[in-house]
Amino acid sequence: MINPDTTYHVMGLTRYVDDRDFPARGLHCVVFFSPLARGKIRNLDISAARKVPGVAFILTAKDIPGENQIGGIIQDELLLAEDEVTFAGMPVAAVYAWTEEAARDAVGFIKIDIAEETPVLNPREAYNRNQLIAPVRSFTLGDVEEGIASAVYVVKGEAESGAQEHFYLEGQGTVATPSEEGNLHLASSTQAPTMVQRCVARVCGLPMNRIEVDVRRLGGGFGGKEIQANTWGCFAALGAQKSGVPCRMVLRRSDDMRATGKRHPYSSDFTLALDGAGKFLAFKVIYYQNAGAAADLSTSVLERTLFHATASYYVPNVHATAASCRTNITPNTAFRGFGAPQAMFVFEAAIREASRISGICVETLQRKNLIKTGDCFAYGMAAENARAERCWDKAYAHYDLEKRMRVIDDARRKEKNSSGQVSRYGRGYALMPVCFGISFTTIFLNQARAHIHVYTDGSVGVSTGAVEMGQGVNHKIREIVADSLGIAPERVKLESTNTTRVSNTSPTAASSGTDLNGAAALMACEMIKERLFKFMADEYQCVWEDFSLRDGRLYREEKVCGLGWEDLVMQAYGSRVQLSAEAHYSTPDLHFDTSVEKGRPFAYHTYGTAYFEAEVDRLLGTYTIEKAYVVHDLGRSINPLIDLGQVEGGMVQGIGWVTMEEMRYSEAGRPLTATAGTYKMPDISSAPLDMKVKFLEDAHNDRAVKGSKAVGEPPFMYGIGAFFAIKMAAGSENASYCAPITPERLFMELREGV
Ligand code: MTE
Ligand code: HPA
Ligand code: MOS
């Protein structure tokens, strides 16, 4: 099961974009970013910068040979500022020099004069000024006002969740190398090679077939390189195109942190209505998404927020409205969960508020309303094969949760009964169910291709559209191919992801890398096998369906034929049988009609439940996540070790988002936390002290390759549970739902009641 990539990572032998040998006669690009968040450019002076020794040239907007436009979904984003700046960190000029030091020096000599305007940083303020990225969208189910009217309890509140820095270990970057006839080869750190190809073609004014994008692997992407790798690809390409020599554009950490987009902060208003027994009757919500200065993927992210408005629960009457609000911070972008964590946080906050008002315990409300097979989501799709209750109940049984929670409840009760003195340390718990829809919500993206070569020695090369970013997609596909061809995984090599081998690739995102590309690879294997078997059927005078491949040998009706894989391949080659195949997979049965906001956007849902225990020091506001126990539905896992890594890693990343990771901006809109020294990432000591993950058994999934389920994003949302465990442990009656609950914020919240 071990992913061989990890050996190379640990030995430091893995090579990323910036580890490639770069020629001395190559250019280094460093970008001059806007120091201010908003204003008109009065003057840009690059004359002194141009004279810095080692500088080759400096590009500004007017020097772009193609279009100065990099918008993906909406055409509203310039590569280089023209007459105004709309966020601090916006690229204004690109300096190309023979050393990175020279380029960086030169950037220091660029002078810009901006007529500063007051930036809009808050999404509600942007909404009130009608600064919207796109028209507001609403999903509805039933009649929400009627639901509210018939309720016993109606609770209202606000929830806020913050930005999150991706903090991939490898910064964004591309090395562009020109070849003859003005073609460009790009080694890029992107989740979406085709997007880089298309964007570079547009900016350089070249057809796509002249741009080759190659991706070996990423040192993490987490959504941050789904579209935002385009920008840096363009700068590298422009330098190579103009100079005719290789050009390197790799962001150092501090530039990456201030110039690239984050997870979208959200500000939301909710109303949840319940009957006397705690059944949810209606949910009304409005989300104000802080999109930043350009659309990027915001509308798509916002759509997924709407899809996950009711989280893991069934609510018969729903009205969810979402507004993507244009502000003056970096354009925010995809980040693991893609808008769903923001929605789930709001719903879990609403449940806490409902519990506070009704006195019905949180877990009762959660369990009673979990989505069941046949229950309809607001977007018109009914849950199929729902496993929310199974995961929840399994978590109770497997981890003995009743007993654990009772111990904490008893301690809290005792504390309340005693002299009124609050003890310094308090403990709390929270359960966090997750239900996450799998498929790109942009339906046409649910396609993939795989190209497989069987070489004459029996070794196999596989190209797909999937990008390896640490999530193990390459190894999973290797195992799928090896299993299908009945050979050892060591015989299968995953090639780089290259737009000349596999074209028109979808980003590796939406957790569907293996679902899509693994399925295509399996189809290509089946095609090759069919050819081999038909060839053997002629020899043996039998039907080709009688054959199978296992343990490196050919079997006929379960009996070994005496022919090994290598001999079979060689004989087939000798008889001129085609030993390569290309297959195309597109997820079946997906449709969505935006005119009514109904359809079947997902192939299936992934389910799970996490239980958290936290201890809070009520004097200092500090806390420890003591336990995180998970039951997760993986389907039939292709590689349980990789999937375990995804569940644990995703969950810790989610904990970071709701606890310690805080992006701050000054009133002028300058990022204040754009360095590793000021932005606190969860590290090993902030991970739960005791973390256990149990995979649901007998969980075959008919709707993905080999009965598996996508794993990349869903576990992220378990992390939300940590927030509520901390809130309970703090024991303050403060009903603010504002994430991240940093120790500073908790300290203040605990003081407020005093
Ligand atoms: N795991 C690692 N180690 N590094 C990453 O960058 N990205 C996450 C997730 N797990 C990521 C990761 C995100 S945002 C997604 S969408 C999926 O992996 C993408 O890969 P998959 O579709 O192959 O699961
Ligand atoms: N997830 C990630 N990326 C996407 C999606 C999605 O659902 N839709 C379009 N791009
Ligand atoms: Mo993941 S946010 O879909 O790259």
JSON list of N, CA and C in Angstrom, two decimals, residues 123-168:
[
{"chain": "A", "resi": 123, "resn": "PRO", "atom": "N", "xyz": [-17.64, 42.35, 3.09]},
{"chain": "A", "resi": 123, "resn": "PRO", "atom": "CA", "xyz": [-18.57, 41.93, 2.03]},
{"chain": "A", "resi": 123, "resn": "PRO", "atom": "C", "xyz": [-19.98, 42.53, 2.19]},
{"chain": "A", "resi": 124, "resn": "ARG", "atom": "N", "xyz": [-20.40, 42.76, 3.45]},
{"chain": "A", "resi": 124, "resn": "ARG", "atom": "CA", "xyz": [-21.74, 43.35, 3.63]},
{"chain": "A", "resi": 124, "resn": "ARG", "atom": "C", "xyz": [-21.76, 44.79, 3.10]},
{"chain": "A", "resi": 125, "resn": "GLU", "atom": "N", "xyz": [-20.64, 45.48, 3.33]},
{"chain": "A", "resi": 125, "resn": "GLU", "atom": "CA", "xyz": [-20.57, 46.84, 2.82]},
{"chain": "A", "resi": 125, "resn": "GLU", "atom": "C", "xyz": [-20.57, 46.83, 1.29]},
{"chain": "A", "resi": 126, "resn": "ALA", "atom": "N", "xyz": [-19.81, 45.90, 0.71]},
{"chain": "A", "resi": 126, "resn": "ALA", "atom": "CA", "xyz": [-19.79, 45.79, -0.76]},
{"chain": "A", "resi": 126, "resn": "ALA", "atom": "C", "xyz": [-21.20, 45.49, -1.28]},
{"chain": "A", "resi": 127, "resn": "TYR", "atom": "N", "xyz": [-21.90, 44.63, -0.58]},
{"chain": "A", "resi": 127, "resn": "TYR", "atom": "CA", "xyz": [-23.28, 44.26, -0.97]},
{"chain": "A", "resi": 127, "resn": "TYR", "atom": "C", "xyz": [-24.18, 45.49, -0.94]},
{"chain": "A", "resi": 128, "resn": "ASN", "atom": "N", "xyz": [-24.07, 46.28, 0.13]},
{"chain": "A", "resi": 128, "resn": "ASN", "atom": "CA", "xyz": [-24.91, 47.46, 0.25]},
{"chain": "A", "resi": 128, "resn": "ASN", "atom": "C", "xyz": [-24.60, 48.50, -0.84]},
{"chain": "A", "resi": 129, "resn": "ARG", "atom": "N", "xyz": [-23.37, 48.47, -1.33]},
{"chain": "A", "resi": 129, "resn": "ARG", "atom": "CA", "xyz": [-23.02, 49.38, -2.43]},
{"chain": "A", "resi": 129, "resn": "ARG", "atom": "C", "xyz": [-23.28, 48.75, -3.78]},
{"chain": "A", "resi": 130, "resn": "ASN", "atom": "N", "xyz": [-23.91, 47.59, -3.76]},
{"chain": "A", "resi": 130, "resn": "ASN", "atom": "CA", "xyz": [-24.23, 46.86, -4.99]},
{"chain": "A", "resi": 130, "resn": "ASN", "atom": "C", "xyz": [-22.98, 46.46, -5.79]},
{"chain": "A", "resi": 131, "resn": "GLN", "atom": "N", "xyz": [-21.90, 46.23, -5.07]},
{"chain": "A", "resi": 131, "resn": "GLN", "atom": "CA", "xyz": [-20.67, 45.75, -5.73]},
{"chain": "A", "resi": 131, "resn": "GLN", "atom": "C", "xyz": [-20.69, 44.23, -5.79]},
{"chain": "A", "resi": 132, "resn": "LEU", "atom": "N", "xyz": [-21.43, 43.70, -6.75]},
{"chain": "A", "resi": 132, "resn": "LEU", "atom": "CA", "xyz": [-21.57, 42.25, -6.85]},
{"chain": "A", "resi": 132, "resn": "LEU", "atom": "C", "xyz": [-20.78, 41.71, -8.04]},
{"chain": "A", "resi": 133, "resn": "ILE", "atom": "N", "xyz": [-20.22, 40.52, -7.85]},
{"chain": "A", "resi": 133, "resn": "ILE", "atom": "CA", "xyz": [-19.48, 39.86, -8.92]},
{"chain": "A", "resi": 133, "resn": "ILE", "atom": "C", "xyz": [-20.46, 39.35, -9.97]},
{"chain": "A", "resi": 134, "resn": "ALA", "atom": "N", "xyz": [-21.61, 38.88, -9.52]},
{"chain": "A", "resi": 134, "resn": "ALA", "atom": "CA", "xyz": [-22.63, 38.31, -10.41]},
{"chain": "A", "resi": 134, "resn": "ALA", "atom": "C", "xyz": [-23.98, 38.47, -9.71]},
{"chain": "A", "resi": 135, "resn": "PRO", "atom": "N", "xyz": [-25.08, 38.31, -10.44]},
{"chain": "A", "resi": 135, "resn": "PRO", "atom": "CA", "xyz": [-26.37, 38.43, -9.77]},
{"chain": "A", "resi": 135, "resn": "PRO", "atom": "C", "xyz": [-26.51, 37.43, -8.61]},
{"chain": "A", "resi": 136, "resn": "VAL", "atom": "N", "xyz": [-27.25, 37.84, -7.60]},
{"chain": "A", "resi": 136, "resn": "VAL", "atom": "CA", "xyz": [-27.49, 37.00, -6.42]},
{"chain": "A", "resi": 136, "resn": "VAL", "atom": "C", "xyz": [-28.25, 35.74, -6.85]},
{"chain": "A", "resi": 137, "resn": "ARG", "atom": "N", "xyz": [-27.92, 34.61, -6.21]},
{"chain": "A", "resi": 137, "resn": "ARG", "atom": "CA", "xyz": [-28.63, 33.35, -6.54]},
{"chain": "A", "resi": 137, "resn": "ARG", "atom": "C", "xyz": [-29.33, 32.82, -5.31]},
{"chain": "A", "resi": 138, "resn": "SER", "atom": "N", "xyz": [-30.45, 32.13, -5.53]},
{"chain": "A", "resi": 138, "resn": "SER", "atom": "CA", "xyz": [-31.17, 31.51, -4.41]},
{"chain": "A", "resi": 138, "resn": "SER", "atom": "C", "xyz": [-31.57, 30.09, -4.76]},
{"chain": "A", "resi": 139, "resn": "PHE", "atom": "N", "xyz": [-31.45, 29.21, -3.76]},
{"chain": "A", "resi": 139, "resn": "PHE", "atom": "CA", "xyz": [-31.98, 27.85, -3.87]},
{"chain": "A", "resi": 139, "resn": "PHE", "atom": "C", "xyz": [-33.18, 27.77, -2.93]},
{"chain": "A", "resi": 140, "resn": "THR", "atom": "N", "xyz": [-34.27, 27.19, -3.39]},
{"chain": "A", "resi": 140, "resn": "THR", "atom": "CA", "xyz": [-35.43, 27.08, -2.50]},
{"chain": "A", "resi": 140, "resn": "THR", "atom": "C", "xyz": [-36.01, 25.68, -2.54]},
{"chain": "A", "resi": 141, "resn": "LEU", "atom": "N", "xyz": [-36.60, 25.33, -1.43]},
{"chain": "A", "resi": 141, "resn": "LEU", "atom": "CA", "xyz": [-37.32, 24.05, -1.31]},
{"chain": "A", "resi": 141, "resn": "LEU", "atom": "C", "xyz": [-38.52, 24.32, -0.41]},
{"chain": "A", "resi": 142, "resn": "GLY", "atom": "N", "xyz": [-39.67, 23.83, -0.80]},
{"chain": "A", "resi": 142, "resn": "GLY", "atom": "CA", "xyz": [-40.88, 24.00, 0.02]},
{"chain": "A", "resi": 142, "resn": "GLY", "atom": "C", "xyz": [-41.22, 25.47, 0.19]},
{"chain": "A", "resi": 143, "resn": "ASP", "atom": "N", "xyz": [-41.79, 25.79, 1.34]},
{"chain": "A", "resi": 143, "resn": "ASP", "atom": "CA", "xyz": [-42.18, 27.17, 1.62]},
{"chain": "A", "resi": 143, "resn": "ASP", "atom": "C", "xyz": [-41.61, 27.58, 2.97]},
{"chain": "A", "resi": 144, "resn": "VAL", "atom": "N", "xyz": [-40.56, 28.36, 2.93]},
{"chain": "A", "resi": 144, "resn": "VAL", "atom": "CA", "xyz": [-39.80, 28.63, 4.14]},
{"chain": "A", "resi": 144, "resn": "VAL", "atom": "C", "xyz": [-40.62, 29.47, 5.14]},
{"chain": "A", "resi": 145, "resn": "GLU", "atom": "N", "xyz": [-41.41, 30.40, 4.63]},
{"chain": "A", "resi": 145, "resn": "GLU", "atom": "CA", "xyz": [-42.19, 31.25, 5.55]},
{"chain": "A", "resi": 145, "resn": "GLU", "atom": "C", "xyz": [-43.24, 30.42, 6.27]},
{"chain": "A", "resi": 146, "resn": "GLU", "atom": "N", "xyz": [-43.86, 29.51, 5.54]},
{"chain": "A", "resi": 146, "resn": "GLU", "atom": "CA", "xyz": [-44.84, 28.61, 6.15]},
{"chain": "A", "resi": 146, "resn": "GLU", "atom": "C", "xyz": [-44.17, 27.74, 7.22]},
{"chain": "A", "resi": 147, "resn": "GLY", "atom": "N", "xyz": [-42.99, 27.25, 6.89]},
{"chain": "A", "resi": 147, "resn": "GLY", "atom": "CA", "xyz": [-42.24, 26.44, 7.85]},
{"chain": "A", "resi": 147, "resn": "GLY", "atom": "C", "xyz": [-41.95, 27.21, 9.13]},
{"chain": "A", "resi": 148, "resn": "ILE", "atom": "N", "xyz": [-41.56, 28.45, 8.96]},
{"chain": "A", "resi": 148, "resn": "ILE", "atom": "CA", "xyz": [-41.24, 29.29, 10.12]},
{"chain": "A", "resi": 148, "resn": "ILE", "atom": "C", "xyz": [-42.52, 29.57, 10.93]},
{"chain": "A", "resi": 149, "resn": "ALA", "atom": "N", "xyz": [-43.63, 29.83, 10.21]},
{"chain": "A", "resi": 149, "resn": "ALA", "atom": "CA", "xyz": [-44.90, 30.15, 10.88]},
{"chain": "A", "resi": 149, "resn": "ALA", "atom": "C", "xyz": [-45.40, 28.99, 11.73]},
{"chain": "A", "resi": 150, "resn": "SER", "atom": "N", "xyz": [-45.13, 27.77, 11.29]},
{"chain": "A", "resi": 150, "resn": "SER", "atom": "CA", "xyz": [-45.66, 26.61, 12.03]},
{"chain": "A", "resi": 150, "resn": "SER", "atom": "C", "xyz": [-44.70, 26.13, 13.12]},
{"chain": "A", "resi": 151, "resn": "ALA", "atom": "N", "xyz": [-43.58, 26.83, 13.33]},
{"chain": "A", "resi": 151, "resn": "ALA", "atom": "CA", "xyz": [-42.54, 26.33, 14.23]},
{"chain": "A", "resi": 151, "resn": "ALA", "atom": "C", "xyz": [-42.81, 26.67, 15.69]},
{"chain": "A", "resi": 152, "resn": "VAL", "atom": "N", "xyz": [-42.22, 25.87, 16.57]},
{"chain": "A", "resi": 152, "resn": "VAL", "atom": "CA", "xyz": [-42.26, 26.18, 18.01]},
{"chain": "A", "resi": 152, "resn": "VAL", "atom": "C", "xyz": [-41.07, 27.07, 18.38]},
{"chain": "A", "resi": 153, "resn": "TYR", "atom": "N", "xyz": [-39.93, 26.75, 17.81]},
{"chain": "A", "resi": 153, "resn": "TYR", "atom": "CA", "xyz": [-38.74, 27.57, 18.06]},
{"chain": "A", "resi": 153, "resn": "TYR", "atom": "C", "xyz": [-38.24, 28.16, 16.75]},
{"chain": "A", "resi": 154, "resn": "VAL", "atom": "N", "xyz": [-37.96, 29.43, 16.78]},
{"chain": "A", "resi": 154, "resn": "VAL", "atom": "CA", "xyz": [-37.33, 30.08, 15.62]},
{"chain": "A", "resi": 154, "resn": "VAL", "atom": "C", "xyz": [-36.10, 30.83, 16.14]},
{"chain": "A", "resi": 155, "resn": "VAL", "atom": "N", "xyz": [-34.94, 30.44, 15.64]},
{"chain": "A", "resi": 155, "resn": "VAL", "atom": "CA", "xyz": [-33.73, 31.12, 16.12]},
{"chain": "A", "resi": 155, "resn": "VAL", "atom": "C", "xyz": [-33.07, 31.85, 14.95]},
{"chain": "A", "resi": 156, "resn": "LYS", "atom": "N", "xyz": [-32.47, 32.96, 15.29]},
{"chain": "A", "resi": 156, "resn": "LYS", "atom": "CA", "xyz": [-31.80, 33.77, 14.27]},
{"chain": "A", "resi": 156, "resn": "LYS", "atom": "C", "xyz": [-30.39, 34.09, 14.74]},
{"chain": "A", "resi": 157, "resn": "GLY", "atom": "N", "xyz": [-29.51, 34.28, 13.82]},
{"chain": "A", "resi": 157, "resn": "GLY", "atom": "CA", "xyz": [-28.16, 34.67, 14.23]},
{"chain": "A", "resi": 157, "resn": "GLY", "atom": "C", "xyz": [-27.28, 35.02, 13.05]},
{"chain": "A", "resi": 158, "resn": "GLU", "atom": "N", "xyz": [-26.05, 35.34, 13.40]},
{"chain": "A", "resi": 158, "resn": "GLU", "atom": "CA", "xyz": [-25.03, 35.66, 12.40]},
{"chain": "A", "resi": 158, "resn": "GLU", "atom": "C", "xyz": [-23.87, 34.72, 12.58]},
{"chain": "A", "resi": 159, "resn": "ALA", "atom": "N", "xyz": [-23.21, 34.40, 11.50]},
{"chain": "A", "resi": 159, "resn": "ALA", "atom": "CA", "xyz": [-21.97, 33.61, 11.59]},
{"chain": "A", "resi": 159, "resn": "ALA", "atom": "C", "xyz": [-20.93, 34.22, 10.67]},
{"chain": "A", "resi": 160, "resn": "GLU", "atom": "N", "xyz": [-19.71, 34.16, 11.14]},
{"chain": "A", "resi": 160, "resn": "GLU", "atom": "CA", "xyz": [-18.59, 34.72, 10.36]},
{"chain": "A", "resi": 160, "resn": "GLU", "atom": "C", "xyz": [-17.50, 33.65, 10.26]},
{"chain": "A", "resi": 161, "resn": "SER", "atom": "N", "xyz": [-16.99, 33.46, 9.06]},
{"chain": "A", "resi": 161, "resn": "SER", "atom": "CA", "xyz": [-15.81, 32.60, 8.96]},
{"chain": "A", "resi": 161, "resn": "SER", "atom": "C", "xyz": [-14.75, 33.34, 8.15]},
{"chain": "A", "resi": 162, "resn": "GLY", "atom": "N", "xyz": [-13.51, 33.03, 8.47]},
{"chain": "A", "resi": 162, "resn": "GLY", "atom": "CA", "xyz": [-12.42, 33.84, 7.94]},
{"chain": "A", "resi": 162, "resn": "GLY", "atom": "C", "xyz": [-11.72, 33.26, 6.73]},
{"chain": "A", "resi": 163, "resn": "ALA", "atom": "N", "xyz": [-10.75, 34.00, 6.25]},
{"chain": "A", "resi": 163, "resn": "ALA", "atom": "CA", "xyz": [-9.93, 33.55, 5.11]},
{"chain": "A", "resi": 163, "resn": "ALA", "atom": "C", "xyz": [-9.01, 32.43, 5.55]},
{"chain": "A", "resi": 164, "resn": "GLN", "atom": "N", "xyz": [-8.38, 31.80, 4.60]},
{"chain": "A", "resi": 164, "resn": "GLN", "atom": "CA", "xyz": [-7.37, 30.79, 4.93]},
{"chain": "A", "resi": 164, "resn": "GLN", "atom": "C", "xyz": [-6.33, 30.77, 3.83]},
{"chain": "A", "resi": 165, "resn": "GLU", "atom": "N", "xyz": [-5.10, 30.82, 4.24]},
{"chain": "A", "resi": 165, "resn": "GLU", "atom": "CA", "xyz": [-3.96, 30.75, 3.32]},
{"chain": "A", "resi": 165, "resn": "GLU", "atom": "C", "xyz": [-3.68, 29.27, 3.00]},
{"chain": "A", "resi": 166, "resn": "HIS", "atom": "N", "xyz": [-3.44, 28.99, 1.73]},
{"chain": "A", "resi": 166, "resn": "HIS", "atom": "CA", "xyz": [-3.25, 27.57, 1.34]},
{"chain": "A", "resi": 166, "resn": "HIS", "atom": "C", "xyz": [-1.97, 26.99, 1.94]},
{"chain": "A", "resi": 167, "resn": "PHE", "atom": "N", "xyz": [-0.95, 27.80, 1.97]},
{"chain": "A", "resi": 167, "resn": "PHE", "atom": "CA", "xyz": [0.33, 27.37, 2.54]},
{"chain": "A", "resi": 167, "resn": "PHE", "atom": "C", "xyz": [0.84, 26.05, 1.98]},
{"chain": "A", "resi": 168, "resn": "TYR", "atom": "N", "xyz": [0.64, 25.87, 0.67]},
{"chain": "A", "resi": 168, "resn": "TYR", "atom": "CA", "xyz": [1.33, 24.76, 0.00]},
{"chain": "A", "resi": 168, "resn": "TYR", "atom": "C", "xyz": [2.81, 24.98, 0.25]}
]
